[in-house]
PDB file of C-alpha atoms in Angstrom:
ATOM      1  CA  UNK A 154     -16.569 -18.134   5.867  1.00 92.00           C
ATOM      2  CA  UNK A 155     -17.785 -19.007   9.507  1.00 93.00           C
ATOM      3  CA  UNK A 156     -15.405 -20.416  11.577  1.00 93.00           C
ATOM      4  CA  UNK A 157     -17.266 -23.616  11.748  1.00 95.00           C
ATOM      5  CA  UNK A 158     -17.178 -24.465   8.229  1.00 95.00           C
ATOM      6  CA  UNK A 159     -13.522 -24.203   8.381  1.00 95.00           C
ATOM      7  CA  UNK A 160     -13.533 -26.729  11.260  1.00 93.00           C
ATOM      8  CA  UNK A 161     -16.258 -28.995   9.495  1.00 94.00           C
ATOM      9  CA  UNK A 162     -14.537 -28.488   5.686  1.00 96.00           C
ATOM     10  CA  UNK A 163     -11.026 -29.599   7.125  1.00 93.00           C
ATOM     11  CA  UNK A 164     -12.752 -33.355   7.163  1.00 93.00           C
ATOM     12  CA  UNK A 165     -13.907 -33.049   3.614  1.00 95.00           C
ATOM     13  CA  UNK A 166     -10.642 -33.755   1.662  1.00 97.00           C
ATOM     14  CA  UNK A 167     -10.490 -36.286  -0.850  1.00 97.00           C
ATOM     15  CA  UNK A 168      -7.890 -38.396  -1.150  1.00 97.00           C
ATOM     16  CA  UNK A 169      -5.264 -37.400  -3.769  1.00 98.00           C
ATOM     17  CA  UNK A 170      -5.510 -40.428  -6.826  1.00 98.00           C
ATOM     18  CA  UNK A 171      -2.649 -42.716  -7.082  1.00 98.00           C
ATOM     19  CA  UNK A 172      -1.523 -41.344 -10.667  1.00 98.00           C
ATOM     20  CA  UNK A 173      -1.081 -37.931  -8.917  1.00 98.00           C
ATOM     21  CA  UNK A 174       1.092 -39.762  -6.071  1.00 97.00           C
ATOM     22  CA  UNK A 175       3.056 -41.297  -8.763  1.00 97.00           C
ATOM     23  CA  UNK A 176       3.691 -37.559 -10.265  1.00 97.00           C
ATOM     24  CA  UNK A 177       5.054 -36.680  -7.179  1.00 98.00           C
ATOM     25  CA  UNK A 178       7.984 -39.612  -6.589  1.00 96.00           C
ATOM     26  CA  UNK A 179      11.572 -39.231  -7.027  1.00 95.00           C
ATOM     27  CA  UNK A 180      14.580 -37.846  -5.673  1.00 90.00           C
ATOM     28  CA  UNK A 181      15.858 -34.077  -5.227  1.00 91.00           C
ATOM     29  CA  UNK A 182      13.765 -31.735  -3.002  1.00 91.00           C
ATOM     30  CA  UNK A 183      10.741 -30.709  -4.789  1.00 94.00           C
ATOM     31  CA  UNK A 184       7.024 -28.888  -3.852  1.00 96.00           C
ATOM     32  CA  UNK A 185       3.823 -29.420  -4.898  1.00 98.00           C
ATOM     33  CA  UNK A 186       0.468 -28.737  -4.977  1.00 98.00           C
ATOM     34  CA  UNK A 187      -2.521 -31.148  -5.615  1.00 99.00           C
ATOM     35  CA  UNK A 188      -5.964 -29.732  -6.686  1.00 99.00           C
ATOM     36  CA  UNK A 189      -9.203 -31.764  -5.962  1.00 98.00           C
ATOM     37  CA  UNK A 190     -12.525 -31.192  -6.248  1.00 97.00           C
ATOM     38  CA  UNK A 191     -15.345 -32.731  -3.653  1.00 94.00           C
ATOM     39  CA  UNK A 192     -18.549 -31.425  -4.788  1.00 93.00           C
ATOM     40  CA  UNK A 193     -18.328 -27.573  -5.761  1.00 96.00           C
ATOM     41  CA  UNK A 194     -15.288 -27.002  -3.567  1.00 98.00           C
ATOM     42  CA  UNK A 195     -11.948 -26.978  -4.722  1.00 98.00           C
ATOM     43  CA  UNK A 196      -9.369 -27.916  -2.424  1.00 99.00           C
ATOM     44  CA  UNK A 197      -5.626 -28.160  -2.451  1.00 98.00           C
ATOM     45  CA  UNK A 198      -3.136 -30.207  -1.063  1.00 98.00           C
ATOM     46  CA  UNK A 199       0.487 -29.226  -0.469  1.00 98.00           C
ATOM     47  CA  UNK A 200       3.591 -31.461  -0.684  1.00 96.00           C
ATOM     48  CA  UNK A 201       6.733 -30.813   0.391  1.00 94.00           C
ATOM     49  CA  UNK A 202       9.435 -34.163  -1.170  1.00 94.00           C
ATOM     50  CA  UNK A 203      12.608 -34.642   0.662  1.00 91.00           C
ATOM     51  CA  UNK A 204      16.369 -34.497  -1.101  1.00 89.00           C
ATOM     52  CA  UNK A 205      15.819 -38.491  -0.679  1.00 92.00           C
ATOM     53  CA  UNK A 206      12.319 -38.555  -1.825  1.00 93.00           C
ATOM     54  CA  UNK A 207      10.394 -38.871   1.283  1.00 93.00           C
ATOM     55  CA  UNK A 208       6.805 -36.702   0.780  1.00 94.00           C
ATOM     56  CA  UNK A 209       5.516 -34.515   3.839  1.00 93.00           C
ATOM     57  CA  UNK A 210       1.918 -32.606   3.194  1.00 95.00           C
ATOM     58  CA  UNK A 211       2.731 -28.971   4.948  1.00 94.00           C
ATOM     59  CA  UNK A 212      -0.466 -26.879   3.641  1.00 95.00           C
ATOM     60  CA  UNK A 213      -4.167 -27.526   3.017  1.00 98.00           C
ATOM     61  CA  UNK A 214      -6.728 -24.957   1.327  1.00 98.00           C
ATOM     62  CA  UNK A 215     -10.424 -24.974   0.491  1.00 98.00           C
ATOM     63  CA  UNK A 216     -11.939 -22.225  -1.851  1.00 98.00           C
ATOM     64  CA  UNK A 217     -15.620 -21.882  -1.981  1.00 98.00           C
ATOM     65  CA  UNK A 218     -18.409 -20.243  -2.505  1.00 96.00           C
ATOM     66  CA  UNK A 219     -18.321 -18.514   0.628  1.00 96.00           C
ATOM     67  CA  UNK A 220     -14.850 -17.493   1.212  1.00 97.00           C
ATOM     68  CA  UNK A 221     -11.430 -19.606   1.508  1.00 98.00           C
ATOM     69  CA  UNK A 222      -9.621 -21.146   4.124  1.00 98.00           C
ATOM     70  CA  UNK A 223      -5.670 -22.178   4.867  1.00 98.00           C
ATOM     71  CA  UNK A 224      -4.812 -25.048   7.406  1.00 97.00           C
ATOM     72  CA  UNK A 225      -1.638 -25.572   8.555  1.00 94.00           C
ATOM     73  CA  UNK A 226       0.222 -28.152  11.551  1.00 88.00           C
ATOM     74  CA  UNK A 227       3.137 -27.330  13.349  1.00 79.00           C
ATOM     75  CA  UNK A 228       3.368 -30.280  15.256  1.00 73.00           C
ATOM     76  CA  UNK A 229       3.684 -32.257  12.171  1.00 72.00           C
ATOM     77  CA  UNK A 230       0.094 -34.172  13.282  1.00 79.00           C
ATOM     78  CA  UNK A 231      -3.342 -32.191  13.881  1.00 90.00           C
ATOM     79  CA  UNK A 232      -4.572 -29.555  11.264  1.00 94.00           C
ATOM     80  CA  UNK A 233      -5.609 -26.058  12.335  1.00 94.00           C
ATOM     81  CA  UNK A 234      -6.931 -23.163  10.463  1.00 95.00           C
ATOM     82  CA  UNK A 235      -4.407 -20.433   9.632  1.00 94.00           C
ATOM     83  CA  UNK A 236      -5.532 -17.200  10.390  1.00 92.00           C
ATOM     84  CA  UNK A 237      -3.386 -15.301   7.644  1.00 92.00           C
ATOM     85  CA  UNK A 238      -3.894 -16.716   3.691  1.00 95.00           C
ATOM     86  CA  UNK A 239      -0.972 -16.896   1.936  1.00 93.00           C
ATOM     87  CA  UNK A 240       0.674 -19.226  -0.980  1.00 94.00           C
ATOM     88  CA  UNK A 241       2.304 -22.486   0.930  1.00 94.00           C
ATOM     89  CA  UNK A 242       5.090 -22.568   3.072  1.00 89.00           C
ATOM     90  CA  UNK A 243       7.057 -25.509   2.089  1.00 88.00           C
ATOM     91  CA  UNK A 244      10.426 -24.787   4.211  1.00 78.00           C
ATOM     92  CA  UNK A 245      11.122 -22.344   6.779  1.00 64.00           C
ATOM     93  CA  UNK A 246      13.824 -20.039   6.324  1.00 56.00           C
ATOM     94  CA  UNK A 247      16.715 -20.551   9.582  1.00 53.00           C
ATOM     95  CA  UNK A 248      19.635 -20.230  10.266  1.00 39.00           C
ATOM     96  CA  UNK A 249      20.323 -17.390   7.430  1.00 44.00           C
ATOM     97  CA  UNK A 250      19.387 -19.756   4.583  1.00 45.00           C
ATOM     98  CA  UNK A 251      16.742 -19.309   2.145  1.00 55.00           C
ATOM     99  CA  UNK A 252      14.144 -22.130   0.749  1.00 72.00           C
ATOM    100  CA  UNK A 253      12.704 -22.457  -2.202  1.00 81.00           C
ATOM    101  CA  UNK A 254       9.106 -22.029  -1.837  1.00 87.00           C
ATOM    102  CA  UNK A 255       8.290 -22.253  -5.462  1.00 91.00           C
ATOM    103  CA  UNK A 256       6.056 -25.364  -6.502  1.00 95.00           C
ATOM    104  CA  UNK A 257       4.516 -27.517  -9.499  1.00 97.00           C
ATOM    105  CA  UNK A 258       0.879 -27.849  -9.802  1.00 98.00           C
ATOM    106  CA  UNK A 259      -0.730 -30.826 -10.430  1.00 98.00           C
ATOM    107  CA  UNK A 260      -4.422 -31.511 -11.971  1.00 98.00           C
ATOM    108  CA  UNK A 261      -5.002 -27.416 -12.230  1.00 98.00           C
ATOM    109  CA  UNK A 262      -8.174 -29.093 -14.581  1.00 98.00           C
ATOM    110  CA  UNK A 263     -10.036 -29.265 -11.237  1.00 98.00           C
ATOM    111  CA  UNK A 264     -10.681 -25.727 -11.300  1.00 98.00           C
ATOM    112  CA  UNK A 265     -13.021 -25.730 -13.849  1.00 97.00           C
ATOM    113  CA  UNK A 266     -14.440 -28.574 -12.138  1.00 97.00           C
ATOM    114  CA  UNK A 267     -15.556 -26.653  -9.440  1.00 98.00           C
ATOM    115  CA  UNK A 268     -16.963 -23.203  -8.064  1.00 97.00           C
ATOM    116  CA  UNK A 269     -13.794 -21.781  -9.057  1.00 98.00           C
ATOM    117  CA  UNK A 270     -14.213 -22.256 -12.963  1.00 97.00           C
ATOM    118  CA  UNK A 271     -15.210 -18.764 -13.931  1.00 97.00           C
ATOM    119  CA  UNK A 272     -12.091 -16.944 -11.664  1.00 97.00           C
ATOM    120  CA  UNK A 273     -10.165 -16.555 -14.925  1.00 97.00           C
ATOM    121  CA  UNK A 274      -7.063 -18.317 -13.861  1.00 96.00           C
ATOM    122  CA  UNK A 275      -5.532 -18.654 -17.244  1.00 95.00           C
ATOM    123  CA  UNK A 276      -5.898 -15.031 -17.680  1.00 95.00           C
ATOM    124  CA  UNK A 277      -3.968 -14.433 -14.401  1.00 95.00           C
ATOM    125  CA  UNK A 278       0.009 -13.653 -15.297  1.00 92.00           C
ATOM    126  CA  UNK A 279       1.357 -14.263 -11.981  1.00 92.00           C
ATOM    127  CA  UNK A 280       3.184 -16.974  -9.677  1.00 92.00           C
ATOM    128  CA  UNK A 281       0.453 -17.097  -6.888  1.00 96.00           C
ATOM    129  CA  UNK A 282      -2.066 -19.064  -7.830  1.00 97.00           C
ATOM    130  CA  UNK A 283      -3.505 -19.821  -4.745  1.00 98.00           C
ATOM    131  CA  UNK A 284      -3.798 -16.247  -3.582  1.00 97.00           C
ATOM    132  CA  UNK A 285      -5.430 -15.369  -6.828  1.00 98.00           C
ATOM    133  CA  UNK A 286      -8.323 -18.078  -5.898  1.00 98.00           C
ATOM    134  CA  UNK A 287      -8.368 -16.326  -2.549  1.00 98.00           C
ATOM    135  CA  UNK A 288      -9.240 -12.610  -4.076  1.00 98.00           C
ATOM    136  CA  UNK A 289     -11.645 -14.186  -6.678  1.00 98.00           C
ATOM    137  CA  UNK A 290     -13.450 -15.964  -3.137  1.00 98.00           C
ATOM    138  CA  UNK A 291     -13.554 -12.538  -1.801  1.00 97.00           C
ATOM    139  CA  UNK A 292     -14.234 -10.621  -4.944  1.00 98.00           C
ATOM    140  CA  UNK A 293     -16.166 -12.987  -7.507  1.00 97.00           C
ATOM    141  CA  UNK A 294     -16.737 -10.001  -9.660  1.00 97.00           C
ATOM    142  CA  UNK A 295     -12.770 -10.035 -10.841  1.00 98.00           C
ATOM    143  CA  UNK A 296     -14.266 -11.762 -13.629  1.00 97.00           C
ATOM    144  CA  UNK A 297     -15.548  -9.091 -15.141  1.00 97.00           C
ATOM    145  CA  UNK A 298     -11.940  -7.304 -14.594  1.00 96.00           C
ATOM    146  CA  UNK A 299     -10.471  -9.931 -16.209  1.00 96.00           C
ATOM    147  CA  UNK A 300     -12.413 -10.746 -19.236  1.00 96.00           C
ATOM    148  CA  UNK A 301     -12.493  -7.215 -20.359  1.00 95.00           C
ATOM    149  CA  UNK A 302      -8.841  -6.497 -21.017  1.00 93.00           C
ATOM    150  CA  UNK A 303      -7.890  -5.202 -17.749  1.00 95.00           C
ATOM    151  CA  UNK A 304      -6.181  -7.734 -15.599  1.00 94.00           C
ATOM    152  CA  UNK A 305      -3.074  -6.731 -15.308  1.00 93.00           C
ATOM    153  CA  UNK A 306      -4.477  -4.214 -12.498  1.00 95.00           C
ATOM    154  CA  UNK A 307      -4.123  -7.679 -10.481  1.00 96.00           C
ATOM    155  CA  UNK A 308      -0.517  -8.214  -9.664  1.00 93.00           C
ATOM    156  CA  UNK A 309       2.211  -9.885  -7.648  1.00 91.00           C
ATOM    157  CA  UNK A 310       4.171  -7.755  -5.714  1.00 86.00           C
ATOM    158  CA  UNK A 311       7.131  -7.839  -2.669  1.00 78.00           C
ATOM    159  CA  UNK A 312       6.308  -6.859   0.733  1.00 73.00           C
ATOM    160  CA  UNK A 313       7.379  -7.132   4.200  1.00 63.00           C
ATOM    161  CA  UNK A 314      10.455  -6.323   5.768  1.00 58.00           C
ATOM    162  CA  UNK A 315      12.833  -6.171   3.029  1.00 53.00           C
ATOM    163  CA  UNK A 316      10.595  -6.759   0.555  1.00 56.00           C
ATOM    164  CA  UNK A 317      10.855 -10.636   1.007  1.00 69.00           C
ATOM    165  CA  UNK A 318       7.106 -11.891   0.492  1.00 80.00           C
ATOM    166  CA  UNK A 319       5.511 -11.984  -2.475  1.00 86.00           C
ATOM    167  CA  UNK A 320       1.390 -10.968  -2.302  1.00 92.00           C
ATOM    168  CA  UNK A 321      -1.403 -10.475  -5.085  1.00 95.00           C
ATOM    169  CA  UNK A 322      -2.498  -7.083  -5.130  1.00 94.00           C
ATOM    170  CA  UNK A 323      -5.141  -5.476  -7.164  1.00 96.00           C
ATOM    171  CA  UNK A 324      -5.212  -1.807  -7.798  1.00 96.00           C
ATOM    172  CA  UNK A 325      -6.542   0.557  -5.241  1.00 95.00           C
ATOM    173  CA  UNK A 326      -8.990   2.292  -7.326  1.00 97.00           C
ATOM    174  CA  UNK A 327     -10.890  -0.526  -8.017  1.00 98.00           C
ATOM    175  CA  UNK A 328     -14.467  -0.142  -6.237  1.00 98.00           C
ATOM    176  CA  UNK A 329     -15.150  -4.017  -5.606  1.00 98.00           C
ATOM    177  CA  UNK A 330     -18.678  -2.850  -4.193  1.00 97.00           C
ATOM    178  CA  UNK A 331     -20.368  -2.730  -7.556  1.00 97.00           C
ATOM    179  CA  UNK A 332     -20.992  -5.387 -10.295  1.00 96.00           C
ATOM    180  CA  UNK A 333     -21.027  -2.775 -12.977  1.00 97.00           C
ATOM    181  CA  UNK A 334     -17.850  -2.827 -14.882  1.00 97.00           C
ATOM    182  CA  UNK A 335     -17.519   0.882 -15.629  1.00 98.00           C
ATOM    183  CA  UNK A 336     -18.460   1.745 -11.745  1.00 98.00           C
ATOM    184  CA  UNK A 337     -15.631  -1.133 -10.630  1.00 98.00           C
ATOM    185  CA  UNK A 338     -13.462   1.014 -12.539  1.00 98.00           C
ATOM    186  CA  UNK A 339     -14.622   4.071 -11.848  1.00 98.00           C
ATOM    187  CA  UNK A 340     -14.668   5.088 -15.527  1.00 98.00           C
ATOM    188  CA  UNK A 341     -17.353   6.499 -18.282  1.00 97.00           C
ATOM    189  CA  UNK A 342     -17.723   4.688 -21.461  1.00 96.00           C
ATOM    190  CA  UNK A 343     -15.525   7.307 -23.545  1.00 97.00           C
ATOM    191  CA  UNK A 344     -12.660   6.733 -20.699  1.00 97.00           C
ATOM    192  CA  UNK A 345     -12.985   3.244 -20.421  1.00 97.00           C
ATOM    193  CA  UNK A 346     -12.921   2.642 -24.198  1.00 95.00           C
ATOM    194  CA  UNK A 347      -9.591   5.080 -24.425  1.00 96.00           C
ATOM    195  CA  UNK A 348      -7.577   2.596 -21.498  1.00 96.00           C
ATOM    196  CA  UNK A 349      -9.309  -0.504 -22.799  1.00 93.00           C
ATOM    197  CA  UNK A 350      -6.326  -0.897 -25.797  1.00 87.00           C
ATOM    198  CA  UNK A 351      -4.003  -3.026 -24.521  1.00 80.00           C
ATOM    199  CA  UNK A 352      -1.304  -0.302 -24.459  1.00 87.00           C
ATOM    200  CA  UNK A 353      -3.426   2.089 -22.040  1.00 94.00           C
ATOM    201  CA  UNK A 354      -4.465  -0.360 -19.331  1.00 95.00           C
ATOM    202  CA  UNK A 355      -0.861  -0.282 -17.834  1.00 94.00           C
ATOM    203  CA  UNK A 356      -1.775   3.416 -17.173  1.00 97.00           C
ATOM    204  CA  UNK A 357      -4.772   2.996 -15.287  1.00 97.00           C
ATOM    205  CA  UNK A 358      -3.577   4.074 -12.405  1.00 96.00           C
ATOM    206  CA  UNK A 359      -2.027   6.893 -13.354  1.00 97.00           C
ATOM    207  CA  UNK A 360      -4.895   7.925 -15.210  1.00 98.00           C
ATOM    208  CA  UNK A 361      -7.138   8.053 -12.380  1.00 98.00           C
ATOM    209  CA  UNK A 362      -4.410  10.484 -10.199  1.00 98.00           C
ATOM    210  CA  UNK A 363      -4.378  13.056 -12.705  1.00 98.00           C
ATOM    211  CA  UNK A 364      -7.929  13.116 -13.317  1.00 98.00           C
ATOM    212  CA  UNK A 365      -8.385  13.838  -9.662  1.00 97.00           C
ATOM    213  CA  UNK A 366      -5.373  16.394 -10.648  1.00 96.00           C
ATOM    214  CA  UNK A 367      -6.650  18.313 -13.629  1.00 97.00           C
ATOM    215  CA  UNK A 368     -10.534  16.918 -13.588  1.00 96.00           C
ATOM    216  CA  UNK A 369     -11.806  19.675 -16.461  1.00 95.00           C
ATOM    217  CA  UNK A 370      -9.105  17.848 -19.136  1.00 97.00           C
ATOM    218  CA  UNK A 371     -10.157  15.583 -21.730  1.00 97.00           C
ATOM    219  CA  UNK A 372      -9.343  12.349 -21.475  1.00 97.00           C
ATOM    220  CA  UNK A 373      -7.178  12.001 -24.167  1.00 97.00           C
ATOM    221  CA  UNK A 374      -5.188  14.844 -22.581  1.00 97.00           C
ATOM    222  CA  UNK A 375      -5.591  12.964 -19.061  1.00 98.00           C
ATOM    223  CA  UNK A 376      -3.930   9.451 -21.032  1.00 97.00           C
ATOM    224  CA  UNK A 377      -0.838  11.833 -22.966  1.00 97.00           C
ATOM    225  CA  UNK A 378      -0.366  13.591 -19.255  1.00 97.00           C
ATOM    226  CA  UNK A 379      -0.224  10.037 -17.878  1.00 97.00           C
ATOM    227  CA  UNK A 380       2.472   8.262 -20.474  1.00 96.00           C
ATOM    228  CA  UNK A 381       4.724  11.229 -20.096  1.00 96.00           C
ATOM    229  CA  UNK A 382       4.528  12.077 -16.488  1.00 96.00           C
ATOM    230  CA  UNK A 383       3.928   9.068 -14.826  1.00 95.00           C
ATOM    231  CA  UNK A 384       3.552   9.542 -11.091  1.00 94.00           C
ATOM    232  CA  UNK A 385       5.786  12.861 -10.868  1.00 95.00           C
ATOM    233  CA  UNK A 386       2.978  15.617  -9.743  1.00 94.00           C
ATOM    234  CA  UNK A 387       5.950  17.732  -8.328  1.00 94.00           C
ATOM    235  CA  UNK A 388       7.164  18.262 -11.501  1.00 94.00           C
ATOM    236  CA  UNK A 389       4.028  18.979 -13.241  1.00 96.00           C
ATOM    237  CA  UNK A 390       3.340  21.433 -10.164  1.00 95.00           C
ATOM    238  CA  UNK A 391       6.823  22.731 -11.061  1.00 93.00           C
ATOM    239  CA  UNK A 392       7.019  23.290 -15.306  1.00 94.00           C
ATOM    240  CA  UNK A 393       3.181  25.016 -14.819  1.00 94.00           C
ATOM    241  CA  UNK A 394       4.497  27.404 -11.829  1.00 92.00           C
ATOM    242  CA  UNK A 395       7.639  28.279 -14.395  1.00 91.00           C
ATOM    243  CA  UNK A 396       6.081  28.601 -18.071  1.00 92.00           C
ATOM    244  CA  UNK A 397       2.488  29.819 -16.835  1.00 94.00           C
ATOM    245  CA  UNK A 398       1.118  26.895 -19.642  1.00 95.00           C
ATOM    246  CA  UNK A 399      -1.294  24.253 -19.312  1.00 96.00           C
ATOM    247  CA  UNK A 400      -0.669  20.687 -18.269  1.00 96.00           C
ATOM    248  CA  UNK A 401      -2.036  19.984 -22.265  1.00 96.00           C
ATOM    249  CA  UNK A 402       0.619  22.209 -23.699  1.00 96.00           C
ATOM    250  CA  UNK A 403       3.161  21.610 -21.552  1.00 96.00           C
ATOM    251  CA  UNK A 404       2.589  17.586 -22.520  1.00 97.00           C
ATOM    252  CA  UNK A 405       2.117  18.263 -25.762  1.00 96.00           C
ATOM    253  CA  UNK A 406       5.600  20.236 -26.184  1.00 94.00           C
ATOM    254  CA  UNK A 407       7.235  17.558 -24.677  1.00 95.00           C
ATOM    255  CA  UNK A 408       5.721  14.985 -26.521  1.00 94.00           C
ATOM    256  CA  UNK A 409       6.141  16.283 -30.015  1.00 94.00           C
ATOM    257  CA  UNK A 410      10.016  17.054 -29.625  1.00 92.00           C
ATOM    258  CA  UNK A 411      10.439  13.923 -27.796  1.00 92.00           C
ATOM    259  CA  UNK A 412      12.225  15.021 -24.923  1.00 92.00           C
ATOM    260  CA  UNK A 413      11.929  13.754 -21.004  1.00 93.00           C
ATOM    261  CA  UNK A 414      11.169  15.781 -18.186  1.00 93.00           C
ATOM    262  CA  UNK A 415      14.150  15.971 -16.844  1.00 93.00           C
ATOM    263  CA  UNK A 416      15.585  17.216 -20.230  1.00 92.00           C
ATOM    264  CA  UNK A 417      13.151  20.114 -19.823  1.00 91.00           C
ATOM    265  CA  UNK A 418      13.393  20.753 -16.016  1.00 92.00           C
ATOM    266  CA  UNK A 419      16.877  20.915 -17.115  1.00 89.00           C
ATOM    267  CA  UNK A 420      16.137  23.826 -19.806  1.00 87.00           C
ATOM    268  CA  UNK A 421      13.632  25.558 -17.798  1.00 89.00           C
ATOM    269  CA  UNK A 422      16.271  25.818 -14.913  1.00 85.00           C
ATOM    270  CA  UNK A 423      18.633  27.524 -17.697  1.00 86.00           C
ATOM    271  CA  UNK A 424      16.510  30.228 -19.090  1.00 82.00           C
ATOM    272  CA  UNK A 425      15.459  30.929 -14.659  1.00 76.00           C
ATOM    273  CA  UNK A 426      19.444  31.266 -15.090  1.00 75.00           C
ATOM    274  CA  UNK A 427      19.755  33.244 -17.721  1.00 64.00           C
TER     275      UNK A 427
END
């Protein structure tokens, strides 16, 4: 999105509807956030309600066609666009004491009111909505991600120093370059129907690093390789150096007397031993 859209868009928000205001009174400190619509954009308005029930607006967003955009004031009176996109910041942390951040979404039907109504929201398992909207901006074809079983490569994670900030992250294999579903994936039809069950997507990724690993097995093999090794290479590396087996045989020993790897990295460090 050119910067001045951003400059030109921050004039286009509509007024939030007096039944929505009324949501938003009380007492106890509370957040929220207001979705609109004003033509095929969807915007969102972000509320911040004093222990005494005074409401401040801290955060705007706009999410169209052609990108997304954050606004933000810190002298409490003219808007300007935020160069980093993140959920709201409804407090700032001082003095050693942590805010909640966390807020209650009003009139989420105006998604599907605007450009945003195929991004596959309600599909979406995490906490950061407005993030989300900001990868589908960038990567409209998350759709097809999404509607075919595999969204939970799209996920919240902690970042930043100490781990403090919550981001949406989507998997790193993904090619977002293509429209074609097996390409995004980077998967043939025999692989992708294998991970499509819903107890294989969570292996995706592990998938794809031992099929870079051992690229002559069978996928099958590549998916059994995956549940019982996880991420540990080293120890693959390891039990194949010390029994002169396959990664199949190896897996498939381990899998049929149900034992973990470190039960038999324990054993094969014996019988080196013995």
């Amino acid at each position: 999105m050119r910067q001045a859209r951003k400059d030109a868009l921050l004039w286009s928000f509509p007024a939030v509807p007096a039944e929505l205001m009324d949501k938003m009174k009380g007492k106890y400190a509370a957040n929220y956030v207001v979705l609109l619509t004003n033509g095929n954009e969807l915007f969102a308005r972000c509320y911040h309600r004093y222990f005494g029930g005074a409401l401040v607006e801290r955060q705007r967003y706009v999410f169209a066609k052609d990108g997304s955009v954050r606004y933000g004031r810190d002298d409490g009176k003219q808007w300007t666009v935020r160069k980093e996109f993140r959920e709201p910041v409804f407090c700032q942390a001082c003095y050693g004491y942590n805010f909640d951040n966390s807020y209650t979404l009003l009139n989420r039907e105006a998604i599907w009111k605007s450009c945003m109504k195929y991004c596959c929201c309600n599909i979406y398992t995490g906490d950061l909505l407005l993030e989300y909207l900001h990868l589908y901006c960038k990567h409209p074809n998350l759709e097809y991600l999404m509607k075919s079983g595999f969204g939970c490569l799209i996920d919240d994670h902690y970042s930043g120093y100490w781990g403090g900030v919550r981001h949406v992250y989507a998997d790193r294999n993904i090619n977002w370059k293509s429209n074609n579903l097996l390409q995004m994936l980077r998967l043939n039809k025999d692989e992708f129907k294998l991970l499509r069950d819903k107890d294989n997507t969570k292996y995706y990724d592990r998938y794809i690093m031992w099929r870079q690993e051992f690229p002559k097995c069978k996928p099958k093999d590549l998916l059994s390789i995956s549940i019982c090794f996880g991420h540990e290479r080293g120890t693959m590396e390891r039990f194949i150096t010390s029994t002169g087996l396959t990664p199949q045989r190896i897996t498939r020993y381990i899998t049929e007397h149900s034992i973990s790897t470190r039960d038999y990295s324990d054993y094969l460090s014996q019988c080196v031993q013995l």
